[in-house]
Structures are given as C-alpha cells and as structure tokens.
CSV table of N, CA and C in Angstrom, one decimal:
chain,number,residue,atom,x,y,z
A,1,MET,N,6.1,-73.8,-5.9
A,1,MET,CA,4.8,-73.7,-5.3
A,1,MET,C,4.6,-72.1,-4.7
A,2,ASP,N,2.6,-72.7,-5.0
A,2,ASP,CA,1.8,-71.2,-4.6
A,2,ASP,C,1.8,-71.3,-3.2
A,3,ASN,N,1.0,-70.5,-2.3
A,3,ASN,CA,0.6,-70.2,-1.4
A,3,ASN,C,0.0,-71.9,-0.9
A,4,GLY,N,-0.8,-72.1,-1.3
A,4,GLY,CA,-2.0,-73.1,-1.0
A,4,GLY,C,-2.8,-73.1,-1.6
A,5,GLU,N,-3.2,-72.0,-1.1
A,5,GLU,CA,-4.7,-71.6,-1.1
A,5,GLU,C,-5.2,-71.5,-2.1
A,6,SER,N,-4.5,-71.1,-3.1
A,6,SER,CA,-5.0,-70.8,-4.6
A,6,SER,C,-5.0,-72.6,-5.1
A,7,SER,N,-4.6,-73.1,-4.6
A,7,SER,CA,-4.5,-74.9,-5.0
A,7,SER,C,-5.9,-75.5,-4.7
A,8,TYR,N,-6.0,-74.8,-3.1
A,8,TYR,CA,-7.1,-75.0,-2.7
A,8,TYR,C,-8.3,-75.2,-3.2
A,9,ARG,N,-8.6,-73.7,-3.1
A,9,ARG,CA,-9.5,-72.9,-4.2
A,9,ARG,C,-9.6,-73.8,-5.8
A,10,ARG,N,-8.9,-74.0,-6.3
A,10,ARG,CA,-9.3,-74.5,-7.5
A,10,ARG,C,-9.7,-76.0,-7.4
A,11,TYR,N,-9.5,-76.7,-6.3
A,11,TYR,CA,-9.5,-78.1,-6.0
A,11,TYR,C,-11.3,-78.2,-5.7
A,12,LEU,N,-11.3,-77.3,-5.1
A,12,LEU,CA,-13.2,-76.7,-4.4
A,12,LEU,C,-13.5,-76.9,-5.7
A,13,THR,N,-13.2,-75.9,-6.5
A,13,THR,CA,-13.9,-75.6,-8.0
A,13,THR,C,-14.1,-77.0,-8.4
A,14,GLY,N,-13.1,-77.7,-8.5
A,14,GLY,CA,-13.7,-79.3,-9.2
A,14,GLY,C,-11.9,-79.4,-9.9
A,15,ASP,N,-11.4,-78.9,-9.6
A,15,ASP,CA,-10.0,-79.0,-10.4
A,15,ASP,C,-9.1,-80.1,-9.8
A,16,ASP,N,-9.3,-81.2,-10.0
A,16,ASP,CA,-8.4,-82.3,-8.9
A,16,ASP,C,-7.0,-81.6,-8.8
A,17,ILE,N,-6.4,-81.2,-9.8
A,17,ILE,CA,-4.9,-81.0,-9.8
A,17,ILE,C,-4.3,-79.9,-8.6
A,18,GLY,N,-5.7,-79.5,-8.4
A,18,GLY,CA,-5.3,-78.5,-7.1
A,18,GLY,C,-5.0,-79.1,-6.2
A,19,LEU,N,-5.7,-80.1,-5.8
A,19,LEU,CA,-5.3,-81.4,-4.8
A,19,LEU,C,-4.1,-81.9,-4.8
A,20,GLU,N,-3.5,-82.5,-6.0
A,20,GLU,CA,-2.4,-83.0,-5.7
A,20,GLU,C,-1.5,-81.9,-6.2
A,21,ASN,N,-1.3,-80.5,-6.0
A,21,ASN,CA,0.0,-79.5,-6.1
A,21,ASN,C,0.1,-79.1,-4.6
A,22,ILE,N,-0.8,-79.5,-4.0
A,22,ILE,CA,-1.1,-79.2,-2.6
A,22,ILE,C,-0.4,-81.0,-1.7
A,23,ILE,N,-0.7,-82.0,-1.9
A,23,ILE,CA,-0.1,-82.8,-1.7
A,23,ILE,C,1.5,-82.8,-1.9
A,24,ARG,N,1.8,-82.5,-2.9
A,24,ARG,CA,3.3,-82.5,-3.6
A,24,ARG,C,3.9,-81.3,-3.1
A,25,ASP,N,3.1,-80.1,-2.7
A,25,ASP,CA,4.5,-79.3,-2.1
A,25,ASP,C,4.4,-79.4,-0.8
A,26,TYR,N,3.1,-79.9,0.7
A,26,TYR,CA,3.4,-79.9,1.9
A,26,TYR,C,3.3,-81.4,2.4
A,27,LYS,N,3.4,-82.1,1.5
A,27,LYS,CA,3.6,-83.8,1.8
A,27,LYS,C,4.4,-83.8,2.7
A,28,ASN,N,5.8,-83.9,2.4
A,28,ASN,CA,7.5,-84.7,3.0
A,28,ASN,C,7.7,-83.4,4.4
A,29,GLY,N,7.3,-82.0,4.9
A,29,GLY,CA,6.9,-81.2,5.5
A,29,GLY,C,5.7,-82.0,6.8
A,30,LEU,N,4.9,-82.4,6.2
A,30,LEU,CA,3.7,-82.8,7.2
A,30,LEU,C,4.2,-83.8,7.8
A,31,ILE,N,4.4,-84.7,7.3
A,31,ILE,CA,4.9,-86.2,7.3
A,31,ILE,C,6.2,-85.8,8.9
A,32,LEU,N,7.5,-85.1,8.4
A,32,LEU,CA,7.7,-85.0,9.5
A,32,LEU,C,7.5,-84.4,10.4
A,33,TYR,N,6.5,-83.2,10.5
A,33,TYR,CA,5.9,-82.6,11.6
A,33,TYR,C,5.3,-84.0,12.2
A,34,LEU,N,4.0,-84.3,11.8
A,34,LEU,CA,3.7,-85.2,12.4
A,34,LEU,C,4.3,-86.7,12.8
A,35,ASN,N,5.9,-87.0,12.4
A,35,ASN,CA,6.1,-87.9,13.4
A,35,ASN,C,7.2,-87.7,14.5
A,36,SER,N,6.6,-85.8,14.5
A,36,SER,CA,7.5,-85.7,16.2
A,36,SER,C,6.0,-85.8,17.2
A,37,PHE,N,4.7,-86.0,17.0
A,37,PHE,CA,3.8,-86.6,17.1
A,37,PHE,C,4.1,-87.8,17.5
A,38,VAL,N,4.3,-88.9,16.4
A,38,VAL,CA,3.9,-90.4,17.0
A,38,VAL,C,5.2,-91.2,16.8
A,39,ARG,N,6.1,-90.9,16.4
A,39,ARG,CA,7.4,-91.1,16.6
A,39,ARG,C,7.6,-92.2,16.1
A,40,ASN,N,7.0,-92.4,14.7
A,40,ASN,CA,7.1,-93.7,13.9
A,40,ASN,C,6.5,-93.3,12.4
A,41,LEU,N,7.5,-93.1,11.2
A,41,LEU,CA,7.7,-92.7,10.2
A,41,LEU,C,6.2,-93.0,9.4
A,42,ARG,N,6.1,-94.5,9.9
A,42,ARG,CA,4.8,-95.5,8.7
A,42,ARG,C,3.9,-94.8,9.5
A,43,VAL,N,3.5,-94.4,10.6
A,43,VAL,CA,2.5,-94.2,11.2
A,43,VAL,C,2.0,-92.3,11.0
A,44,ALA,N,3.0,-92.1,10.8
A,44,ALA,CA,3.3,-90.7,10.6
A,44,ALA,C,2.6,-90.0,9.0
A,45,GLU,N,3.3,-91.5,8.5
A,45,GLU,CA,3.0,-91.0,6.6
A,45,GLU,C,1.4,-91.3,6.5
A,46,GLU,N,0.6,-92.7,7.3
A,46,GLU,CA,-0.7,-92.8,6.9
A,46,GLU,C,-1.4,-91.2,7.8
A,47,LEU,N,-1.2,-90.6,8.6
A,47,LEU,CA,-1.5,-89.7,9.4
A,47,LEU,C,-1.7,-88.7,8.4
A,48,CYS,N,-0.6,-88.3,7.4
A,48,CYS,CA,-0.2,-87.2,6.9
A,48,CYS,C,-1.8,-87.7,5.2
A,49,GLU,N,-2.2,-89.2,5.1
A,49,GLU,CA,-2.9,-89.7,4.1
A,49,GLU,C,-3.8,-89.1,4.7
A,50,ASP,N,-4.5,-89.7,6.1
A,50,ASP,CA,-6.0,-89.2,6.3
A,50,ASP,C,-6.0,-87.4,6.6
A,51,THR,N,-4.8,-86.6,6.4
A,51,THR,CA,-5.2,-85.3,6.7
A,51,THR,C,-5.9,-85.1,5.3
A,52,PHE,N,-4.9,-85.6,4.5
A,52,PHE,CA,-5.5,-85.1,3.0
A,52,PHE,C,-6.8,-85.4,2.4
A,53,VAL,N,-7.0,-86.9,3.2
A,53,VAL,CA,-8.1,-87.4,2.8
A,53,VAL,C,-9.7,-86.6,3.2
A,54,LYS,N,-8.7,-86.2,4.4
A,54,LYS,CA,-9.5,-84.9,5.7
A,54,LYS,C,-10.1,-83.9,4.7
A,55,LEU,N,-8.6,-83.2,4.2
A,55,LEU,CA,-9.3,-82.4,2.9
A,55,LEU,C,-10.0,-82.3,2.2
A,56,ALA,N,-9.7,-83.3,1.3
A,56,ALA,CA,-10.2,-83.7,0.1
A,56,ALA,C,-11.8,-84.3,0.2
A,57,VAL,N,-12.1,-84.9,1.3
A,57,VAL,CA,-13.6,-85.5,1.7
A,57,VAL,C,-14.9,-84.4,2.0
A,58,LYS,N,-14.2,-84.2,3.6
A,58,LYS,CA,-14.8,-83.3,4.4
A,58,LYS,C,-14.5,-81.9,4.0
A,59,LYS,N,-13.8,-81.4,2.9
A,59,LYS,CA,-13.6,-80.2,2.4
A,59,LYS,C,-13.7,-78.9,3.4
A,60,PRO,N,-13.2,-79.2,4.6
A,60,PRO,CA,-13.4,-77.8,5.6
A,60,PRO,C,-13.2,-76.2,4.7
A,61,ARG,N,-13.7,-75.4,5.9
A,61,ARG,CA,-14.4,-74.1,4.7
A,61,ARG,C,-12.5,-73.5,5.3
A,62,PHE,N,-11.9,-73.1,4.6
A,62,PHE,CA,-10.6,-72.0,4.4
A,62,PHE,C,-11.0,-70.4,4.8
A,63,SER,N,-10.7,-70.2,6.0
A,63,SER,CA,-11.2,-68.5,5.9
A,63,SER,C,-9.9,-67.8,5.4
A,64,GLY,N,-9.2,-67.8,5.7
A,64,GLY,CA,-8.1,-67.2,5.1
A,64,GLY,C,-7.6,-66.2,6.0
A,65,LYS,N,-8.0,-66.2,7.3
A,65,LYS,CA,-7.4,-65.5,8.6
A,65,LYS,C,-5.8,-66.1,9.2
A,66,SER,N,-5.5,-67.2,8.5
A,66,SER,CA,-3.9,-68.1,8.4
A,66,SER,C,-3.8,-68.1,7.0
A,67,SER,N,-2.1,-68.5,7.0
A,67,SER,CA,-1.7,-69.1,5.7
A,67,SER,C,-2.4,-70.4,5.6
A,68,PHE,N,-2.9,-70.9,4.3
A,68,PHE,CA,-2.6,-72.4,4.5
A,68,PHE,C,-2.4,-73.2,5.0
A,69,LYS,N,-0.7,-73.1,5.0
A,69,LYS,CA,-0.4,-74.2,5.6
A,69,LYS,C,-0.3,-74.2,7.4
A,70,THR,N,-0.7,-72.7,7.7
A,70,THR,CA,-1.3,-73.0,9.3
A,70,THR,C,-2.3,-74.0,9.3
A,71,PHE,N,-3.5,-73.5,8.1
A,71,PHE,CA,-4.6,-74.1,8.1
A,71,PHE,C,-4.7,-76.1,7.8
A,72,LEU,N,-3.4,-76.0,7.1
A,72,LEU,CA,-3.4,-77.7,7.0
A,72,LEU,C,-2.8,-78.3,8.1
A,73,TYR,N,-1.6,-77.8,8.8
A,73,TYR,CA,-0.9,-78.1,9.7
A,73,TYR,C,-1.6,-78.6,11.0
A,74,ALA,N,-2.8,-77.8,11.1
A,74,ALA,CA,-3.8,-77.7,12.3
A,74,ALA,C,-4.5,-79.0,11.7
A,75,ILE,N,-4.9,-79.3,11.2
A,75,ILE,CA,-5.6,-80.7,10.5
A,75,ILE,C,-4.9,-81.6,11.0
A,76,GLY,N,-3.8,-81.4,10.3
A,76,GLY,CA,-3.0,-82.5,10.7
A,76,GLY,C,-3.0,-82.9,12.0
A,77,ARG,N,-2.3,-82.0,12.8
A,77,ARG,CA,-2.1,-81.8,14.2
A,77,ARG,C,-3.4,-82.6,14.9
A,78,ASN,N,-4.2,-82.4,14.1
A,78,ASN,CA,-5.7,-83.0,15.1
A,78,ASN,C,-5.8,-84.6,14.6
A,79,VAL,N,-5.5,-84.9,13.7
A,79,VAL,CA,-5.6,-86.0,13.2
A,79,VAL,C,-4.3,-86.3,14.2
A,80,ALA,N,-3.4,-86.8,14.2
A,80,ALA,CA,-2.7,-86.7,15.1
A,80,ALA,C,-2.8,-87.4,16.6
A,81,LEU,N,-3.8,-85.9,16.5
A,81,LEU,CA,-4.0,-86.2,18.7
A,81,LEU,C,-5.2,-87.2,18.6
A,82,ASP,N,-6.1,-87.3,17.3
A,82,ASP,CA,-7.1,-88.1,17.3
A,82,ASP,C,-6.5,-89.8,17.5
A,83,TYR,N,-5.4,-89.7,16.8
A,83,TYR,CA,-4.9,-91.1,16.3
A,83,TYR,C,-4.4,-91.1,18.1
A,84,LEU,N,-3.6,-90.8,18.7
A,84,LEU,CA,-3.1,-90.7,19.7
A,84,LEU,C,-4.1,-91.2,20.9
A,85,LYS,N,-5.3,-90.2,20.9
A,85,LYS,CA,-6.3,-90.9,21.5
A,85,LYS,C,-6.6,-91.7,21.6
A,86,LYS,N,-6.4,-92.4,20.6
A,86,LYS,CA,-6.9,-94.1,20.6
A,86,LYS,C,-5.9,-94.8,20.9
A,87,GLN,N,-4.9,-94.3,20.8
A,87,GLN,CA,-3.4,-95.4,21.3
A,87,GLN,C,-3.4,-95.1,22.4
A,88,LYS,N,-3.7,-94.2,23.3
A,88,LYS,CA,-3.8,-93.6,24.5
A,88,LYS,C,-2.0,-93.5,25.1
A,89,SER,N,-1.6,-93.4,24.3
A,89,SER,CA,0.1,-92.9,24.6
A,89,SER,C,0.9,-92.4,23.1
A,90,TYR,N,1.8,-91.1,23.9
A,90,TYR,CA,3.0,-91.4,22.9
A,90,TYR,C,4.0,-92.9,22.3
A,91,ALA,N,4.4,-93.3,21.4
A,91,ALA,CA,5.5,-94.5,21.3
A,91,ALA,C,6.8,-93.3,22.1
A,92,PRO,N,7.4,-94.8,23.2
A,92,PRO,CA,8.4,-94.6,24.0
A,92,PRO,C,9.6,-94.1,22.6
A,93,PRO,N,10.2,-93.1,23.4
A,93,PRO,CA,11.7,-92.9,22.8
A,93,PRO,C,12.6,-94.0,22.5
A,94,GLU,N,12.6,-94.8,23.6
A,94,GLU,CA,13.9,-95.7,23.3
A,94,GLU,C,13.3,-96.9,22.5
A,95,GLU,N,12.0,-96.5,22.0
A,95,GLU,CA,12.3,-97.6,20.6
A,95,GLU,C,12.5,-97.3,19.0
A,96,ILE,N,12.5,-95.9,19.2
A,96,ILE,CA,12.6,-95.1,17.9
A,96,ILE,C,14.2,-94.8,18.1
A,97,ASP,N,15.5,-94.9,19.0
A,97,ASP,CA,16.8,-94.7,18.6
A,97,ASP,C,17.2,-94.5,17.6
A,98,ASP,N,17.0,-95.8,16.8
A,98,ASP,CA,17.5,-96.0,15.5
A,98,ASP,C,17.0,-95.1,14.4
A,99,ILE,N,17.6,-94.3,13.6
A,99,ILE,CA,16.5,-93.8,12.5
A,99,ILE,C,16.5,-94.7,11.4
A,100,SER,N,15.6,-95.2,11.2
A,100,SER,CA,15.6,-96.1,9.7
A,100,SER,C,16.2,-95.7,8.2
A,101,THR,N,16.2,-96.9,7.6
A,101,THR,CA,16.9,-96.4,6.2
A,101,THR,C,15.5,-95.4,6.0
A,102,GLU,N,14.2,-95.5,5.8
A,102,GLU,CA,13.4,-95.2,5.3
A,102,GLU,C,13.5,-93.5,5.6
A,103,THR,N,13.8,-93.6,7.2
A,103,THR,CA,13.5,-92.0,7.9
A,103,THR,C,15.0,-91.4,7.0
A,104,GLU,N,15.8,-92.1,7.0
A,104,GLU,CA,17.3,-91.2,6.6
A,104,GLU,C,16.9,-90.5,5.3
A,105,SER,N,16.3,-91.7,4.1
A,105,SER,CA,15.8,-91.2,2.8
A,105,SER,C,15.2,-89.9,3.3
A,106,LEU,N,14.2,-89.6,3.7
A,106,LEU,CA,12.8,-89.0,3.5
A,106,LEU,C,13.8,-87.7,3.9
A,107,GLU,N,14.8,-87.7,5.3
A,107,GLU,CA,15.3,-86.5,5.4
A,107,GLU,C,16.2,-85.7,5.0
A,108,ALA,N,17.1,-87.0,4.1
A,108,ALA,CA,18.2,-86.4,3.0
A,108,ALA,C,17.5,-85.6,2.1
A,109,ALA,N,16.0,-85.9,1.9
A,109,ALA,CA,15.4,-85.1,0.6
A,109,ALA,C,15.4,-83.7,1.0
A,110,TYR,N,14.9,-83.8,2.8
A,110,TYR,CA,14.1,-82.4,3.3
A,110,TYR,C,15.8,-81.5,3.8
A,111,ILE,N,16.8,-82.4,4.5
A,111,ILE,CA,17.6,-81.8,5.0
A,111,ILE,C,19.2,-82.4,4.1
A,112,LYS,N,19.6,-81.4,3.6
A,112,LYS,CA,21.1,-81.5,2.7
A,112,LYS,C,22.2,-81.3,3.5
A,113,GLU,N,22.0,-80.4,4.5
A,113,GLU,CA,23.5,-80.6,4.9
A,113,GLU,C,24.0,-81.3,6.7
A,114,GLU,N,25.0,-81.7,6.9
A,114,GLU,CA,25.2,-82.3,7.9
A,114,GLU,C,24.6,-82.5,9.2
A,115,ARG,N,24.9,-81.0,9.3
A,115,ARG,CA,24.7,-80.3,10.8
A,115,ARG,C,23.2,-79.7,10.4
A,116,LYS,N,22.5,-79.6,9.5
A,116,LYS,CA,21.0,-79.5,9.8
A,116,LYS,C,20.8,-81.3,10.1
A,117,ALA,N,21.2,-82.2,10.0
A,117,ALA,CA,20.7,-83.6,10.0
A,117,ALA,C,21.0,-83.7,11.8
A,118,GLN,N,22.2,-83.4,12.2
A,118,GLN,CA,22.5,-83.6,13.6
A,118,GLN,C,21.6,-83.0,14.1
A,119,VAL,N,21.2,-81.9,13.7
A,119,VAL,CA,20.1,-81.0,14.9
A,119,VAL,C,18.8,-81.6,14.8
A,120,HIS,N,18.3,-82.1,13.5
A,120,HIS,CA,17.0,-83.3,13.6
A,120,HIS,C,17.2,-84.1,14.1
A,121,ARG,N,18.1,-85.1,14.1
A,121,ARG,CA,18.7,-86.2,15.3
A,121,ARG,C,18.1,-85.4,16.6
A,122,ALA,N,19.1,-84.8,17.3
A,122,ALA,CA,19.0,-84.1,17.9
A,122,ALA,C,17.6,-83.8,18.9
A,123,LEU,N,16.6,-83.3,17.7
A,123,LEU,CA,15.2,-82.7,17.8
A,123,LEU,C,14.5,-84.4,18.5
A,124,GLY,N,15.0,-85.6,18.1
A,124,GLY,CA,14.2,-86.6,18.3
A,124,GLY,C,14.2,-86.6,19.5
A,125,LYS,N,14.9,-86.1,20.2
A,125,LYS,CA,15.8,-86.7,21.6
A,125,LYS,C,14.8,-85.8,22.3
A,126,LEU,N,13.9,-84.7,22.1
A,126,LEU,CA,14.0,-83.6,22.6
A,126,LEU,C,12.4,-84.1,23.3
A,127,LYS,N,11.5,-83.5,24.3
A,127,LYS,CA,10.4,-83.7,24.8
A,127,LYS,C,9.7,-83.1,23.4
A,128,PRO,N,8.3,-84.0,23.0
A,128,PRO,CA,7.4,-84.2,21.9
A,128,PRO,C,7.0,-82.8,21.3
A,129,GLU,N,6.5,-81.6,22.8
A,129,GLU,CA,6.1,-80.3,22.0
A,129,GLU,C,7.2,-79.4,21.7
A,130,TYR,N,8.3,-79.9,22.7
A,130,TYR,CA,9.8,-78.9,22.3
A,130,TYR,C,9.7,-79.4,20.3
A,131,ALA,N,10.2,-80.4,20.1
A,131,ALA,CA,10.4,-80.8,19.0
A,131,ALA,C,9.4,-80.0,18.0
A,132,GLN,N,8.0,-80.1,17.9
A,132,GLN,CA,6.9,-79.5,17.6
A,132,GLN,C,7.2,-78.0,17.6
A,133,ILE,N,7.3,-77.3,18.5
A,133,ILE,CA,7.4,-75.9,18.0
A,133,ILE,C,9.1,-75.4,17.5
A,134,LEU,N,10.0,-76.4,17.8
A,134,LEU,CA,11.3,-76.1,17.0
A,134,LEU,C,10.9,-76.5,15.5
A,135,TRP,N,10.7,-77.1,15.4
A,135,TRP,CA,10.1,-77.7,13.5
A,135,TRP,C,8.9,-76.4,13.0
A,136,LEU,N,8.1,-76.4,13.7
A,136,LEU,CA,7.5,-75.1,13.3
A,136,LEU,C,7.6,-74.0,12.8
A,137,THR,N,8.8,-73.5,13.6
A,137,THR,CA,9.2,-72.4,13.8
A,137,THR,C,10.3,-72.5,13.1
A,138,TYR,N,11.1,-72.7,13.0
A,138,TYR,CA,12.5,-73.1,12.5
A,138,TYR,C,12.7,-74.0,11.1
A,139,PHE,N,12.0,-74.8,10.9
A,139,PHE,CA,12.1,-75.6,9.6
A,139,PHE,C,11.1,-75.6,9.0
A,140,GLU,N,9.9,-75.2,9.3
A,140,GLU,CA,8.7,-74.1,8.1
A,140,GLU,C,8.6,-73.2,8.3
A,141,GLU,N,9.2,-72.4,9.3
A,141,GLU,CA,9.2,-71.1,9.1
A,141,GLU,C,7.5,-70.4,9.2
A,142,LEU,N,7.4,-70.9,10.0
A,142,LEU,CA,6.4,-70.4,10.6
A,142,LEU,C,6.1,-68.9,11.7
A,143,SER,N,5.2,-68.1,12.1
A,143,SER,CA,5.4,-67.2,12.5
A,143,SER,C,4.9,-67.6,14.0
A,144,ASN,N,4.9,-66.7,14.7
A,144,ASN,CA,4.6,-67.1,16.1
A,144,ASN,C,3.3,-67.5,16.6
A,145,LYS,N,2.8,-66.7,15.6
A,145,LYS,CA,1.5,-66.3,15.5
A,145,LYS,C,0.5,-67.6,14.9
A,146,GLU,N,1.3,-68.0,13.9
A,146,GLU,CA,0.2,-69.1,13.3
A,146,GLU,C,1.2,-70.9,14.4
A,147,THR,N,2.0,-70.4,14.5
A,147,THR,CA,2.5,-71.9,15.4
A,147,THR,C,1.5,-71.8,16.4
A,148,ALA,N,1.1,-70.7,17.4
A,148,ALA,CA,0.9,-70.5,18.2
A,148,ALA,C,-1.1,-71.1,17.9
A,149,ALA,N,-1.5,-71.0,16.5
A,149,ALA,CA,-2.8,-71.5,16.0
A,149,ALA,C,-2.8,-72.8,15.8
A,150,ILE,N,-1.8,-73.1,15.8
A,150,ILE,CA,-2.0,-75.2,15.0
A,150,ILE,C,-1.8,-75.5,16.8
A,151,MET,N,-0.9,-74.9,17.5
A,151,MET,CA,-0.5,-75.7,18.8
A,151,MET,C,-1.9,-75.1,19.6
A,152,LYS,N,-2.3,-74.3,19.4
A,152,LYS,CA,-3.9,-73.9,20.2
A,152,LYS,C,-3.3,-73.4,21.4
A,153,LYS,N,-2.1,-72.5,21.3
A,153,LYS,CA,-1.6,-71.8,22.9
A,153,LYS,C,-1.9,-70.0,22.3
A,154,SER,N,-1.3,-69.6,23.2
A,154,SER,CA,-1.1,-67.7,23.4
A,154,SER,C,0.5,-67.2,22.4
A,155,VAL,N,0.4,-66.5,21.9
A,155,VAL,CA,1.7,-66.4,21.4
A,155,VAL,C,2.8,-66.2,22.3
A,156,HIS,N,2.3,-65.7,23.4
A,156,HIS,CA,3.2,-65.3,24.5
A,156,HIS,C,3.5,-67.0,25.2
A,157,ALA,N,2.5,-67.8,25.0
A,157,ALA,CA,3.5,-69.2,25.7
A,157,ALA,C,4.0,-69.8,24.3
A,158,VAL,N,4.4,-69.7,23.4
A,158,VAL,CA,4.5,-69.8,22.2
A,158,VAL,C,6.3,-69.4,22.4
A,159,GLU,N,6.3,-68.3,22.5
A,159,GLU,CA,7.3,-67.4,23.1
A,159,GLU,C,8.5,-68.0,23.6
A,160,THR,N,7.9,-68.4,24.9
A,160,THR,CA,8.5,-69.2,26.2
A,160,THR,C,8.8,-70.1,25.6
A,161,LEU,N,8.0,-71.1,25.4
A,161,LEU,CA,8.3,-73.1,24.9
A,161,LEU,C,9.2,-73.0,23.4
A,162,VAL,N,9.2,-71.8,22.5
A,162,VAL,CA,10.5,-71.4,22.0
A,162,VAL,C,12.1,-71.1,22.7
A,163,TYR,N,11.9,-70.6,23.3
A,163,TYR,CA,12.8,-70.1,24.5
A,163,TYR,C,13.4,-71.6,24.9
A,164,ARG,N,12.4,-72.3,25.9
A,164,ARG,CA,13.0,-73.3,27.0
A,164,ARG,C,13.6,-74.6,25.5
A,165,ALA,N,12.6,-74.3,24.7
A,165,ALA,CA,12.8,-75.9,23.6
A,165,ALA,C,14.4,-75.4,22.8
A,166,ARG,N,14.7,-74.2,22.3
A,166,ARG,CA,15.9,-73.9,21.9
A,166,ARG,C,17.7,-74.5,22.8
A,167,ASN,N,16.6,-74.3,24.0
A,167,ASN,CA,17.7,-74.4,24.9
A,167,ASN,C,18.2,-75.4,25.3
A,168,ALA,N,16.8,-76.5,25.3
A,168,ALA,CA,17.1,-78.0,25.6
A,168,ALA,C,18.1,-78.6,24.5
A,169,LEU,N,17.1,-78.1,23.0
A,169,LEU,CA,18.2,-78.6,21.8
A,169,LEU,C,19.3,-78.2,22.4
A,170,LYS,N,19.7,-77.1,22.2
A,170,LYS,CA,21.4,-76.8,22.5
A,170,LYS,C,21.9,-77.2,23.7
A,171,ASP,N,21.1,-78.1,24.1
A,171,ASP,CA,22.0,-78.8,25.7
A,171,ASP,C,22.4,-80.1,24.9
A,172,GLU,N,21.3,-80.4,24.5
A,172,GLU,CA,21.3,-81.7,23.5
A,172,GLU,C,22.5,-82.2,22.5
A,173,LEU,N,22.9,-80.9,21.9
A,173,LEU,CA,23.3,-80.5,20.7
A,173,LEU,C,25.0,-80.6,21.0
A,174,VAL,N,24.9,-79.6,22.4
A,174,VAL,CA,26.2,-80.0,23.6
A,174,VAL,C,26.8,-81.5,24.1
A,175,LYS,N,25.9,-81.9,24.5
A,175,LYS,CA,26.5,-83.6,24.8
A,175,LYS,C,26.9,-84.5,24.0
A,176,GLU,N,25.9,-84.1,22.2
A,176,GLU,CA,26.8,-84.9,21.3
A,176,GLU,C,27.8,-84.5,20.8
A,177,GLY,N,28.4,-83.3,21.2
A,177,GLY,CA,29.3,-83.0,21.1
A,177,GLY,C,29.4,-82.1,19.5
A,178,PHE,N,28.7,-81.3,19.7
A,178,PHE,CA,28.1,-80.6,18.5
A,178,PHE,C,28.8,-79.3,18.4
A,179,GLU,N,29.9,-78.8,17.8
A,179,GLU,CA,30.4,-77.6,17.4
A,179,GLU,C,29.4,-76.5,16.8
A,180,TYR,N,28.7,-75.4,17.5
A,180,TYR,CA,28.4,-74.8,16.7
A,180,TYR,C,28.9,-73.1,16.9
A,181,GLU,N,28.7,-72.3,16.0
A,181,GLU,CA,29.2,-71.0,16.2
A,181,GLU,C,28.2,-70.4,16.8
A,182,ASN,N,27.0,-70.1,16.4
A,182,ASN,CA,25.9,-69.1,16.3
A,182,ASN,C,24.5,-70.3,16.7
A,183,LEU,N,24.3,-71.0,18.0
A,183,LEU,CA,23.1,-71.5,17.9
A,183,LEU,C,22.2,-71.0,18.8
C-alpha cells in the first residue's frame, strides 16, 4: 500500500487504477470509521461509496498539508455528517446491540485477535465521539494533529478527548470482565 497520494495523483492524470488502489487500501477502515457515526454497517458502506464517488467525480484538491488518509477520512466525515443532518439523529445504540454476521466478517478481516475484537465491541458502547477519536488514533494510527484536522478540533482538545475516551473504554472493558495487562 502506498500512501494514497501517488495513487490519487495517478487517478487525476487519467489512470483509473489509481482510484481502484485507493478504494482497495482504504475501504475497510473507512467503513468502520463511518460506522462509528451511523451505527449501521450497511449505511456506513453506502457512505463509504459516496465518499469515493465524491473523490472520483468532484476530484477535490489534495494540498499535501496532511496525509492522504487524513484528507480522505475528512471527506468521509463530512459525508457522514451530511447524512446525519438529513436523518436528524444518530441511530439509537439499543438498536445495534447485536453485531450482525456481516459486521463480524468485516471485523474478522480487520481485527484478527480476540482481545482486539472485545475492545472493538466495547468501542461500540461508547459515545460516538469517543469511539471516533479512539478509532482514528489507535486503529488508524493517525497522529493527534491528523485526528484534529479530521474532527475539526484543536490538538489540545483531541488530547483531552483521547484521555477521556480511553478512561471510558477502560471502564466499559472492566464492566465486561476484560482482563488486561497494560490498557
């Protein structure tokens, strides 16, 4: 996987394989990130498609001030927020308590160890903002600066939010009987 920027440049010059590479490299992570907004995997998949369509059709200018992943996830975030504005609310967490077989298969491809799966399920029980910040920081391995750019917050606000989200996640894991060494 390249950094995405070179694939996007190739796509802009007419090489459709560049866009195919971007979709292949970023699709699964983007779906799971968008799922933290809408709490519905099928809707998250549609929003992911919308994000790639926006990238392909509108061809927004990538300035290079951030990583390509940050750029793409910021577009996805805006697509999700637009969707939520139209829906006027987040999906209630009680409607998504059971993880569907489809979600499990996607998670199994992305999260291979049982402990990571437990953490992922616990993330689903957190406030959406906490789940988003933890996902971007730990699973997508974005820096606080990149996360701040995506979530439109200051770096200090991201640091504070990460601290609070980690504590909330730890509390949720303790409730579930999760045994950990250094969480």
